Tab-separated table of C-alpha atoms in Angstrom:
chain	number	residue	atom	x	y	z
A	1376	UNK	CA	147.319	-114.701	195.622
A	1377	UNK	CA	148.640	-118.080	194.323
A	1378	UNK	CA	149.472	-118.516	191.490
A	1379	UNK	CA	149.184	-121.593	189.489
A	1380	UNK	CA	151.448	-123.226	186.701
A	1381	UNK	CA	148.652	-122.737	184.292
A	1382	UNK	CA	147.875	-118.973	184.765
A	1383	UNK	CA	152.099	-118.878	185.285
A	1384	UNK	CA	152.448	-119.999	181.606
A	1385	UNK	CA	149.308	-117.334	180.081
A	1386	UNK	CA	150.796	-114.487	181.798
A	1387	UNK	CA	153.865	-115.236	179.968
A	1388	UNK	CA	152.567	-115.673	176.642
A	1389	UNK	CA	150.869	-112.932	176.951
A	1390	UNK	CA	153.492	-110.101	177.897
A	1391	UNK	CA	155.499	-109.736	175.138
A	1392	UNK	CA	159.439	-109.608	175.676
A	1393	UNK	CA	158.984	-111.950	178.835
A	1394	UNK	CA	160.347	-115.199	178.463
A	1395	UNK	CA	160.787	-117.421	175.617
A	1396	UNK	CA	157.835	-117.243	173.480
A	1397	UNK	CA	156.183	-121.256	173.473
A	1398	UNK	CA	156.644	-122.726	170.265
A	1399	UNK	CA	153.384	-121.898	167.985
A	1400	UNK	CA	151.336	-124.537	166.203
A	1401	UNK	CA	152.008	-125.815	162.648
A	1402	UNK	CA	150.325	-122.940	160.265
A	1403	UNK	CA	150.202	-120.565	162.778
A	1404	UNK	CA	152.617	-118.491	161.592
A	1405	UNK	CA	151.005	-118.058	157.968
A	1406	UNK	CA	147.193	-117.574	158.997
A	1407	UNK	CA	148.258	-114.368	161.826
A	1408	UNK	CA	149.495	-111.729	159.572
A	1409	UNK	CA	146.195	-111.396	157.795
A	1410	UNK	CA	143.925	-110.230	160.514
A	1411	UNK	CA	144.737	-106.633	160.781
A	1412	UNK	CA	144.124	-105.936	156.789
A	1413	UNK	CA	140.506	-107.533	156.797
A	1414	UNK	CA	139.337	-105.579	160.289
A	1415	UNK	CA	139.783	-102.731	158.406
A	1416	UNK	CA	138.437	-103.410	155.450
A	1417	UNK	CA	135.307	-103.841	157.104
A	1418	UNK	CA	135.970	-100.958	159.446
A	1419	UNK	CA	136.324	-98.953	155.532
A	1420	UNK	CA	133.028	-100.885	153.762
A	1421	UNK	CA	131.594	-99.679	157.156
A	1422	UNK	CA	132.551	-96.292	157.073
A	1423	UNK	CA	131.811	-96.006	153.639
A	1424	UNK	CA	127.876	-97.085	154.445
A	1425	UNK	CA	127.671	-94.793	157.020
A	1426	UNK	CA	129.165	-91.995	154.997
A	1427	UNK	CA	126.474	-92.954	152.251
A	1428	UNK	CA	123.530	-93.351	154.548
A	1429	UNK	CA	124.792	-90.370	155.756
A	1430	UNK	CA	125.045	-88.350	152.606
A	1431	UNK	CA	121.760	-90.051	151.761
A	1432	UNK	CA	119.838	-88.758	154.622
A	1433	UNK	CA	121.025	-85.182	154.276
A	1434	UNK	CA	119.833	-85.380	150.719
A	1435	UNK	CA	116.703	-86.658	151.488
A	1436	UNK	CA	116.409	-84.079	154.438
A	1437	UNK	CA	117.451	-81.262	152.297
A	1438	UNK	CA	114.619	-82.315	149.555
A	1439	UNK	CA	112.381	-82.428	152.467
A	1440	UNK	CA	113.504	-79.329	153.568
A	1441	UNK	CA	112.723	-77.624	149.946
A	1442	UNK	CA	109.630	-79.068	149.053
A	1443	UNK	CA	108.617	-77.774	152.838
A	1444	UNK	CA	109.672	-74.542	152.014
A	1445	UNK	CA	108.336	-74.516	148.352
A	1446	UNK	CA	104.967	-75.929	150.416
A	1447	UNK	CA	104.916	-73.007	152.539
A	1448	UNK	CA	105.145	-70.343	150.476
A	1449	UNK	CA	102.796	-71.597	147.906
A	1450	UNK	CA	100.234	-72.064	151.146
A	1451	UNK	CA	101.602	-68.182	151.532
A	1452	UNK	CA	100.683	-67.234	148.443
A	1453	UNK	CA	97.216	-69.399	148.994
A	1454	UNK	CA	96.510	-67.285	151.994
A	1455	UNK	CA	97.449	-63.711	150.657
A	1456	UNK	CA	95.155	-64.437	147.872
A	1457	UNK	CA	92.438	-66.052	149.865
A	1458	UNK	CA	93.119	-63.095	152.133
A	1459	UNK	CA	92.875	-60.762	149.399
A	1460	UNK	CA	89.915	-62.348	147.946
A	1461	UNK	CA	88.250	-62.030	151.201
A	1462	UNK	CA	89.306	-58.601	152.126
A	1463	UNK	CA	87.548	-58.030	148.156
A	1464	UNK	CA	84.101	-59.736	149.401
A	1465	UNK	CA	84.027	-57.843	152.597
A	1466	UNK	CA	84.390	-54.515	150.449
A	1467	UNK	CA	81.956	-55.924	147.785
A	1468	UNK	CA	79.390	-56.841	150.694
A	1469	UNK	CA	79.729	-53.151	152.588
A	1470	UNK	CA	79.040	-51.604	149.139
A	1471	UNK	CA	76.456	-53.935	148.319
A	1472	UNK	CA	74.483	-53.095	152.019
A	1473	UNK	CA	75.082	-49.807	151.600
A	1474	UNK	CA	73.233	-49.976	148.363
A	1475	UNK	CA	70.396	-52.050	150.216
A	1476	UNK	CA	70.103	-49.828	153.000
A	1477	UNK	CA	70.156	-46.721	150.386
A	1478	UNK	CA	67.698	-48.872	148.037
A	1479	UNK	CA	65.560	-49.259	151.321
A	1480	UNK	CA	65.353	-45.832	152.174
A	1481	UNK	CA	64.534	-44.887	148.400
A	1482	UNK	CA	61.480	-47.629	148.184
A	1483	UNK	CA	60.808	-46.266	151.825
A	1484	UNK	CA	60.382	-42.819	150.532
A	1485	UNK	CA	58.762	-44.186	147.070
A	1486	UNK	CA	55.925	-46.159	149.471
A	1487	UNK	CA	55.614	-42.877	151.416
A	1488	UNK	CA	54.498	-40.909	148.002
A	1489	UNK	CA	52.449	-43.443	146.662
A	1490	UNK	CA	50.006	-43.472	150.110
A	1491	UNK	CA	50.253	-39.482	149.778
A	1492	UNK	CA	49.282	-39.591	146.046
A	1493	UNK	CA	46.745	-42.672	146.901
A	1494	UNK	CA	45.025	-40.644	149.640
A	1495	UNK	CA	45.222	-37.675	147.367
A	1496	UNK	CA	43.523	-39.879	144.743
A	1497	UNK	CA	40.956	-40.372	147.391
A	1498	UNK	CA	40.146	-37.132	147.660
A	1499	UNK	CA	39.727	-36.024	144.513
A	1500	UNK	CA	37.510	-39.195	143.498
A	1501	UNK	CA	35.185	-38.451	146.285
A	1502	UNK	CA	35.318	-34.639	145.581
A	1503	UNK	CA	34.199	-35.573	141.953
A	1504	UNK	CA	31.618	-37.828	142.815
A	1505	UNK	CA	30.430	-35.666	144.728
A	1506	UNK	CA	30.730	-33.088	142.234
A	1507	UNK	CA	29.143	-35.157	139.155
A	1508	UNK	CA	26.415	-37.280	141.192
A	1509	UNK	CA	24.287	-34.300	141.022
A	1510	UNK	CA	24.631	-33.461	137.325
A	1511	UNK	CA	25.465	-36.845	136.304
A	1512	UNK	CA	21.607	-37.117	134.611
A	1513	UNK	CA	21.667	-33.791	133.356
A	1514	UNK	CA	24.648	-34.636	131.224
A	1515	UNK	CA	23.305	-37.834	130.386
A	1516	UNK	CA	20.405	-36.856	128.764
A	1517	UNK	CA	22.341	-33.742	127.022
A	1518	UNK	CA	24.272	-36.721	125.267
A	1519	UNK	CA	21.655	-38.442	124.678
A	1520	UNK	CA	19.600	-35.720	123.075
A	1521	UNK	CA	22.649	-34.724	120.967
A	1522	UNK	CA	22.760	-38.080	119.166
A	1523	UNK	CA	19.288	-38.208	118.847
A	1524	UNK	CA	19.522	-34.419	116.759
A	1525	UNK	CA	22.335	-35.832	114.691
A	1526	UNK	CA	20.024	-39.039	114.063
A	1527	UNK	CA	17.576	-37.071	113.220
A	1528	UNK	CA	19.722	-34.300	110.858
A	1529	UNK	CA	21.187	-37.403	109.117
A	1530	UNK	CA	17.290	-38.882	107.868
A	1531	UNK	CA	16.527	-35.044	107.001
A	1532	UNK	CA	19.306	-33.508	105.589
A	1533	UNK	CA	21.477	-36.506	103.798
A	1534	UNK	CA	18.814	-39.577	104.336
A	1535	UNK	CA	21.586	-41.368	105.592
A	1536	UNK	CA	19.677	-44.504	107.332
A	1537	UNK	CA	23.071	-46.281	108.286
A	1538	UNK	CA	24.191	-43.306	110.309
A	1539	UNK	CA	20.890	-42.483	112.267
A	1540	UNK	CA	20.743	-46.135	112.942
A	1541	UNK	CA	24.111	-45.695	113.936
A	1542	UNK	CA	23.548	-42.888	116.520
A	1543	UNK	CA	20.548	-44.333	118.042
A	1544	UNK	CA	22.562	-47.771	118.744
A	1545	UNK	CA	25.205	-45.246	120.554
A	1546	UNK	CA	22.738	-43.960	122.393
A	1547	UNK	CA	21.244	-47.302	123.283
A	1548	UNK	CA	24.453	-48.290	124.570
A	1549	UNK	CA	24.784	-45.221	126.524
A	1550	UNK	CA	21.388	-45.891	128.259
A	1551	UNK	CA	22.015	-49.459	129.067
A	1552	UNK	CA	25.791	-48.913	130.694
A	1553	UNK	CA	23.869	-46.006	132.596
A	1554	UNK	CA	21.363	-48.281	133.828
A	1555	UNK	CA	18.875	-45.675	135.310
A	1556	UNK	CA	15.660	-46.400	135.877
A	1557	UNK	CA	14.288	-43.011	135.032
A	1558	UNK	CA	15.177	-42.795	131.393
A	1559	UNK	CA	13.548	-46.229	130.284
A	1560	UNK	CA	10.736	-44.577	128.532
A	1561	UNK	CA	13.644	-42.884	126.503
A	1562	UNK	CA	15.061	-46.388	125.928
A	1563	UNK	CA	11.395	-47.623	124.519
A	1564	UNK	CA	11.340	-44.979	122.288
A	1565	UNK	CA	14.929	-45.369	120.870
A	1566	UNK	CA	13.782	-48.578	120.445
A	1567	UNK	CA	10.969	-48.126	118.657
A	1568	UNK	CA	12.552	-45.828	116.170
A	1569	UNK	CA	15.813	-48.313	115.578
A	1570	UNK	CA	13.541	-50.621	114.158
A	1571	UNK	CA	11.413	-48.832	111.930
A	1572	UNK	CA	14.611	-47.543	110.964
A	1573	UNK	CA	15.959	-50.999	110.485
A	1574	UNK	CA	12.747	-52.004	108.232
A	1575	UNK	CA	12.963	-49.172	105.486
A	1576	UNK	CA	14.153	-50.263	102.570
A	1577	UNK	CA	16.955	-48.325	100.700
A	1578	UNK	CA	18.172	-47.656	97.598
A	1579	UNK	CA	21.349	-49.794	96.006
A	1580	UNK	CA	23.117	-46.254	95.786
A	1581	UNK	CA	26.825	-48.287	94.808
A	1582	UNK	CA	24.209	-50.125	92.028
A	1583	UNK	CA	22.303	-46.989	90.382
A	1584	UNK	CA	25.592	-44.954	90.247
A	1585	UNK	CA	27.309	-47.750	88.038
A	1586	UNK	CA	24.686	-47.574	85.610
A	1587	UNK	CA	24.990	-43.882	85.769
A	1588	UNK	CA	28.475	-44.276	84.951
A	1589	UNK	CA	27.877	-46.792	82.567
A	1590	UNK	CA	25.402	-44.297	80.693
A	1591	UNK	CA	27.920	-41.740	80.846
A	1592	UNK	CA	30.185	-43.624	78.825
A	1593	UNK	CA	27.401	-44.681	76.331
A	1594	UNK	CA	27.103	-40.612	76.222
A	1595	UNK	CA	31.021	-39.877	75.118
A	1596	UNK	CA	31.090	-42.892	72.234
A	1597	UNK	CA	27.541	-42.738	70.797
A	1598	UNK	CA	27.726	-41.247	67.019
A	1599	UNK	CA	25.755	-38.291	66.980
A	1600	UNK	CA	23.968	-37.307	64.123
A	1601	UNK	CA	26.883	-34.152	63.078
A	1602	UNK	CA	30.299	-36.176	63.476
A	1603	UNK	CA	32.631	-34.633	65.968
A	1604	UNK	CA	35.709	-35.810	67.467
A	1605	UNK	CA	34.113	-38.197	69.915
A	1606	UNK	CA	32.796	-40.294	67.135
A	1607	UNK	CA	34.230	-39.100	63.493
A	1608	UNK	CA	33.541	-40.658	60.043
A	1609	UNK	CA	29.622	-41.351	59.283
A	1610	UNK	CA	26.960	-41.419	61.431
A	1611	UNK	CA	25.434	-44.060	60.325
A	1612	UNK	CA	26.417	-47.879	61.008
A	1613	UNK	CA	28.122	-50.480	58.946
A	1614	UNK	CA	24.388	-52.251	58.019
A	1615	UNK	CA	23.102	-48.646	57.427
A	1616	UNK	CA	25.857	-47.706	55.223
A	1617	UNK	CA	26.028	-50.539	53.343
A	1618	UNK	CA	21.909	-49.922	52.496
A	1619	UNK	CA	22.498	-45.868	51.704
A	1620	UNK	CA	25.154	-46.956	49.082
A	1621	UNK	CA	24.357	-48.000	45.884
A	1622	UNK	CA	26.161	-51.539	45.010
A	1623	UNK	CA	29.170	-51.883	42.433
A	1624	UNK	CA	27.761	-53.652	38.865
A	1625	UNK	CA	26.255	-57.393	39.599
A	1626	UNK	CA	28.061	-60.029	37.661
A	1627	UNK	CA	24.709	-61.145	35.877
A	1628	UNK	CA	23.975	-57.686	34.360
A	1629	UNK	CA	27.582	-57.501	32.915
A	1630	UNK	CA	27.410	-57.664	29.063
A	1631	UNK	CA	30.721	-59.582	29.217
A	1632	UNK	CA	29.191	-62.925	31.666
A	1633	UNK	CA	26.822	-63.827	28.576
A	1634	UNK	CA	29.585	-64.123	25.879
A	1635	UNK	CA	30.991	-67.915	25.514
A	1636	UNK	CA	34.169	-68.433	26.068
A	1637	UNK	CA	35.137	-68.938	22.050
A	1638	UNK	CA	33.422	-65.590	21.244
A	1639	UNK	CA	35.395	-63.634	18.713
A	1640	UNK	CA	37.048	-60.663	19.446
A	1641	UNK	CA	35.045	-58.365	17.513
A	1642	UNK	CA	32.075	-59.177	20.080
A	1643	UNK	CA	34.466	-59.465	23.538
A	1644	UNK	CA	35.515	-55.780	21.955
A	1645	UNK	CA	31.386	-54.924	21.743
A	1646	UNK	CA	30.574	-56.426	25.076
A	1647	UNK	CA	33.683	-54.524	26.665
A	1648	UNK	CA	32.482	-50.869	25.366
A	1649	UNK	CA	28.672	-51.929	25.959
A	1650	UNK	CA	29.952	-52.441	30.099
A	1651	UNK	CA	31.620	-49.186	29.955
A	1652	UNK	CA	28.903	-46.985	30.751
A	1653	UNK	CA	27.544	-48.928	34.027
A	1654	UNK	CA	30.938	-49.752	35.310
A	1655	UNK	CA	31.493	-45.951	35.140
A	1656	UNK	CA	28.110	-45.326	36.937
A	1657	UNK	CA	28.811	-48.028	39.632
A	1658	UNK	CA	32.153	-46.716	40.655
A	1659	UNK	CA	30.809	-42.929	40.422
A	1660	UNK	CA	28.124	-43.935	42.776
A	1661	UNK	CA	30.336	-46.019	44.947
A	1662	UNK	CA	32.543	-42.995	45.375
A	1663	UNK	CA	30.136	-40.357	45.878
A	1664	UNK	CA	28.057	-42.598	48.608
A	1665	UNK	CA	30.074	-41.163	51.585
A	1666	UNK	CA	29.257	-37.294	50.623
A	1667	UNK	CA	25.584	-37.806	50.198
A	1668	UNK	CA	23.218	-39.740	52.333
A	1669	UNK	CA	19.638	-39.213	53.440
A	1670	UNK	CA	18.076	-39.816	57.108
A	1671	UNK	CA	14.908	-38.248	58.524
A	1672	UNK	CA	15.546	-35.877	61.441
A	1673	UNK	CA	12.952	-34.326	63.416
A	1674	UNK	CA	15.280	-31.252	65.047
A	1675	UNK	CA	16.831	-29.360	61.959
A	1676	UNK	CA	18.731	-27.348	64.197
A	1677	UNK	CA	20.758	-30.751	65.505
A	1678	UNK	CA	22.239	-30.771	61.779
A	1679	UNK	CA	23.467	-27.513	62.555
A	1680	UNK	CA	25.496	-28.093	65.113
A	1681	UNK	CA	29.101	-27.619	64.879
A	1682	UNK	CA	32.283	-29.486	66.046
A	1683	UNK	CA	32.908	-27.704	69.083
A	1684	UNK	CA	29.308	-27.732	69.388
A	1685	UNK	CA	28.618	-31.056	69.753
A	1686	UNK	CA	31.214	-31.650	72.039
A	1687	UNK	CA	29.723	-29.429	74.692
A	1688	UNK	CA	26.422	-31.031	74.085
A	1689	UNK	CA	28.281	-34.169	75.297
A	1690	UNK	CA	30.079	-32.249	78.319
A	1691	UNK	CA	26.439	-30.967	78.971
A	1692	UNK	CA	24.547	-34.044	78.956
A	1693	UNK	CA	27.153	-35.758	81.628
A	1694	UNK	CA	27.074	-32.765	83.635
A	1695	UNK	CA	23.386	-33.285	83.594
A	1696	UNK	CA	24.338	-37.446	84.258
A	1697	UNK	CA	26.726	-36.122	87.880
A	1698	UNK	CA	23.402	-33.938	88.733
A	1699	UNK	CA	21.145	-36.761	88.496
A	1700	UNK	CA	23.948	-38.922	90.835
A	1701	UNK	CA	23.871	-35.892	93.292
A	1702	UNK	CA	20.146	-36.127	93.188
A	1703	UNK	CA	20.342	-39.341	94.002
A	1704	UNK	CA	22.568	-39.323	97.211
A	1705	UNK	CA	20.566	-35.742	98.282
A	1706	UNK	CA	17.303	-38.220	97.895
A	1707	UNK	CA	15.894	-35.491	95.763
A	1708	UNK	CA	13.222	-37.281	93.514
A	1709	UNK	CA	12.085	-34.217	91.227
A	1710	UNK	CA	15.632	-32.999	90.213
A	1711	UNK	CA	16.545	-36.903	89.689
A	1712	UNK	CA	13.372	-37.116	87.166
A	1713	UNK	CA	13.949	-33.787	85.193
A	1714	UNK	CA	17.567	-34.762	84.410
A	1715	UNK	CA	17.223	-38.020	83.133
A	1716	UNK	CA	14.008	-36.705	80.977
A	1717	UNK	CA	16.356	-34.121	79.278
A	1718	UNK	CA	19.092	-36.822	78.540
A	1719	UNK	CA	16.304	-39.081	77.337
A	1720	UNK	CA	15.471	-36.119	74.698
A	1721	UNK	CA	18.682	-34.651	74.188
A	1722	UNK	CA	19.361	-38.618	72.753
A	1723	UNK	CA	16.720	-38.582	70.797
A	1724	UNK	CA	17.573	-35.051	69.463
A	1725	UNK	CA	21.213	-34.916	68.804
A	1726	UNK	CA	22.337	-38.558	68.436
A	1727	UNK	CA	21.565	-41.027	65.870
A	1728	UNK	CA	19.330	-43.435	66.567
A	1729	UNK	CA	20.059	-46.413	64.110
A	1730	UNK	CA	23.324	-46.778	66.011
A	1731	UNK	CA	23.686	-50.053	68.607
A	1732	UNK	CA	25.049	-47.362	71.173
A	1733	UNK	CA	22.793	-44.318	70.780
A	1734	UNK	CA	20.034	-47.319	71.562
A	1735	UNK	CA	21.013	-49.061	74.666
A	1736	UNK	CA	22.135	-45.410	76.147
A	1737	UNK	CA	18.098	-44.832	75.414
A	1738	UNK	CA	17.167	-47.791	77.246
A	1739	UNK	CA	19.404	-47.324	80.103
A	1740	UNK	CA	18.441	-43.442	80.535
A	1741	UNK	CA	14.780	-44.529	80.261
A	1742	UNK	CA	15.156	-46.692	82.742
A	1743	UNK	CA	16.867	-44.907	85.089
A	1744	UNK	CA	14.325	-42.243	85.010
A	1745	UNK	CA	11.211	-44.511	85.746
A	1746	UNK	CA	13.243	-45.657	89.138
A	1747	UNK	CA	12.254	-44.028	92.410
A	1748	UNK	CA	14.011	-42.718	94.301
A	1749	UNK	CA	11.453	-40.845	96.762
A	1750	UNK	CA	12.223	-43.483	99.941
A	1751	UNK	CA	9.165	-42.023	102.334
A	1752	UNK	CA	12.023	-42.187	105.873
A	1753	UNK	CA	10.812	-42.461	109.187
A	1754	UNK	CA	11.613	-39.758	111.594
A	1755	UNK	CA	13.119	-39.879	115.462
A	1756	UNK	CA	10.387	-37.467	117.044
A	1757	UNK	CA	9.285	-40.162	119.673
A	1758	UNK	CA	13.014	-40.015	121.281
A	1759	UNK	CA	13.218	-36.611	120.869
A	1760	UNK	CA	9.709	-36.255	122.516
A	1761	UNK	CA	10.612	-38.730	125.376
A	1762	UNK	CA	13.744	-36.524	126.275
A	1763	UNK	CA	11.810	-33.431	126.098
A	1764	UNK	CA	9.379	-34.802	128.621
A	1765	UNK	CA	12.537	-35.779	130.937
A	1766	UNK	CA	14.058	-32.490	130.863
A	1767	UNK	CA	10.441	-31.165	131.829
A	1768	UNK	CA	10.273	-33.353	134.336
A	1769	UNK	CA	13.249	-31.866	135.607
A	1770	UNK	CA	16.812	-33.320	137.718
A	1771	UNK	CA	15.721	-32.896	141.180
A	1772	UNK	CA	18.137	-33.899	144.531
A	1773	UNK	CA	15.438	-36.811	144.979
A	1774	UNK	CA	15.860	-38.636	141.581
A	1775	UNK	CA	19.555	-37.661	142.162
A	1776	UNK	CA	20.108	-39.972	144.926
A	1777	UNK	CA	17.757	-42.560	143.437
């Protein structure tokens, strides 16, 4: 290989120790020593970087690396308790269809008694129809008939209209949710009888035994002609007793009214002794007017009559008052007329009749006794007639069926 002067002079300068070294620029020497100290300075920034990014990115990989591992066990713990929860709802829903299935069977068994107890229902409906249909008239008209007696009891015994009318509108009711065609004579009757019932007219018991009452009272407080407890002091009235007593002195027949007023008193003194005498007689009479009076009685024997006496007059007469009342109610005209007659003259006997009381207890008793009571009541013998005729007619198997 040839070499030329040119390469000759490179290889040279570059083999160190070979040669004399060629004579270096101007300021060549000063700028060459500083080359090795800034290569590595950036060989150390260098380093350094690296070693950061490198400390960096294990940092970040090892925060990676724990949140993935504090992700995974919280997704553990997510599935054991989704696990549990399910493993919960799979026991939850075997109980509950276990239930079901035992529910089923139970309303399975329940349905299978109540067609048993249905068809056994069945039965016994058809067995009692069967039963009844033949005696079901029979015991109609037994009911029917028994109203009809207690109707009839009711107008004889009590004469109680409201209840008869009461019983025969049962037994109207019973005929017409019946609906047979055989016992519509029975219906006509019933009929016929509710309204002549319906058209009698009663009494105002509530009315009548008020004033009965109210004559009672009149009995207990009426003076009677010997004062007892009921009524003590006089017998007579205020206007009576104020007639049967003689009045005090009158002002003009007093000696003392005539004398002027400048009269001396030798004649005041005269006029004074002259009034003595009827002053004296006024106030005896005044006094003595309570013990002594004088009334016309046509019983002497009611003067007679002690305290104890007349009160059991009064017990007797309202005894006699509660009879009439029962009377009444009982519809028993004749003992309702002899009652009040024996109050009216036991009044007129015992009691004094100048007092306000003794006279409207009079009025009232007289009245009372001229009222009638003797309401003429219809009877129920056209019902009782038409059932009679039914039973006579008899409950054969041909009606029956009808």
């Amino acid at each position: 290989m040839t070499e030329t002067p040119a390469t000759e002079s490179a290889a040279s300068a570059a083999a160190p120790g070979t040669g004399s070294p060629a004579s270096p620029p101007p300021g060549a020497s000063k700028a060459r020593p500083t080359k090795p100290s800034s290569a590595v300075g950036t060989l150390t920034a260098a380093l350094i970087i690296v070693l950061l990014l490198a400390v960096g990115l294990s940092w970040a990989l090892w925060m990676q690396r724990k949140q993935f591992l504090a992700a995974g066990r919280e997704v553990a713990t997510r599935l054991d308790t989704v696990e549990q929860s399910a493993a919960q709802s799979r026991k939850e829903a075997r109980e509950a269809l276990a239930l079901a299935q035992a529910q089923a069977g139970r309303v399975g068994e329940l349905q299978n008694q109540a067609q048993e107890a249905k068809s056994r229902y069945d039965d016994l409906q058809q067995a009692w129809q069967t039963f009844s249909g033949g005696a079901s008239d029979e015991l109609l008209a037994n009911d029917l008939e028994r109203l009809l007696v207690l109707a009839n009891q009711q107008l004889r015994l009590a004469g109680n209209v409201n209840n008869a009318i009461v019983a025969l509108e049962t037994a109207q009711a019973r005929l017409a949710h019946a609906d047979r065609p055989r016992f519509a004579s029975l219906q006509q009757s019933i009929n016929g009888d509710l309204d002549r019932l319906r058209a009698v007219a009663t009494i105002d018991i509530p009315a009548q035994s008020g004033r009965i009452d109210r004559l009672a009272g009149l009995v207990s407080k009426a003076p009677m002609l010997v004062p007892d407890a009921a009524a003590p002091g006089e017998s007579l009235d205020n206007d009576g007793a104020a007639a049967a007593r003689p009045a005090p002195l009158q002002q003009e027949t007093d000696p003392r009214a005539a004398l002027p007023a400048d009269a001396a008193w030798w004649q005041v003194w005269r006029a004074e002794i002259a009034s003595w005498p009827g002053r004296a007689g006024s106030v005896l009479a005044h006094e003595l007017g309570d013990l002594i009076s004088i009334q016309r009685v046509d019983q002497p024997a009611a003067l007679m009559l002690s305290t104890e006496q007349a009160g059991q007059a009064r017990a007797a007469l309202r005894q006699r008052l509660m009879t009439a009342q029962l009377a009444m109610l009982m519809r028993q005209p004749e003992v309702w007329k002899n009652e009040l007659d024996n109050v009216v003259n036991a009044l007129r006997t015992y009691y004094d009749a100048r007092s306000a009381d003794t006279q409207a207890a009079l009025r009232l008793a007289q009245d009372l006794a001229q009222t009638d009571i003797a309401v003429r009541l219809p009877d129920v013998s056209d019902s009782l007639a038409s059932v009679a005729a039914l039973r006579a007619a008899g409950f054969d198997a041909t009606d029956k069926q009808d």
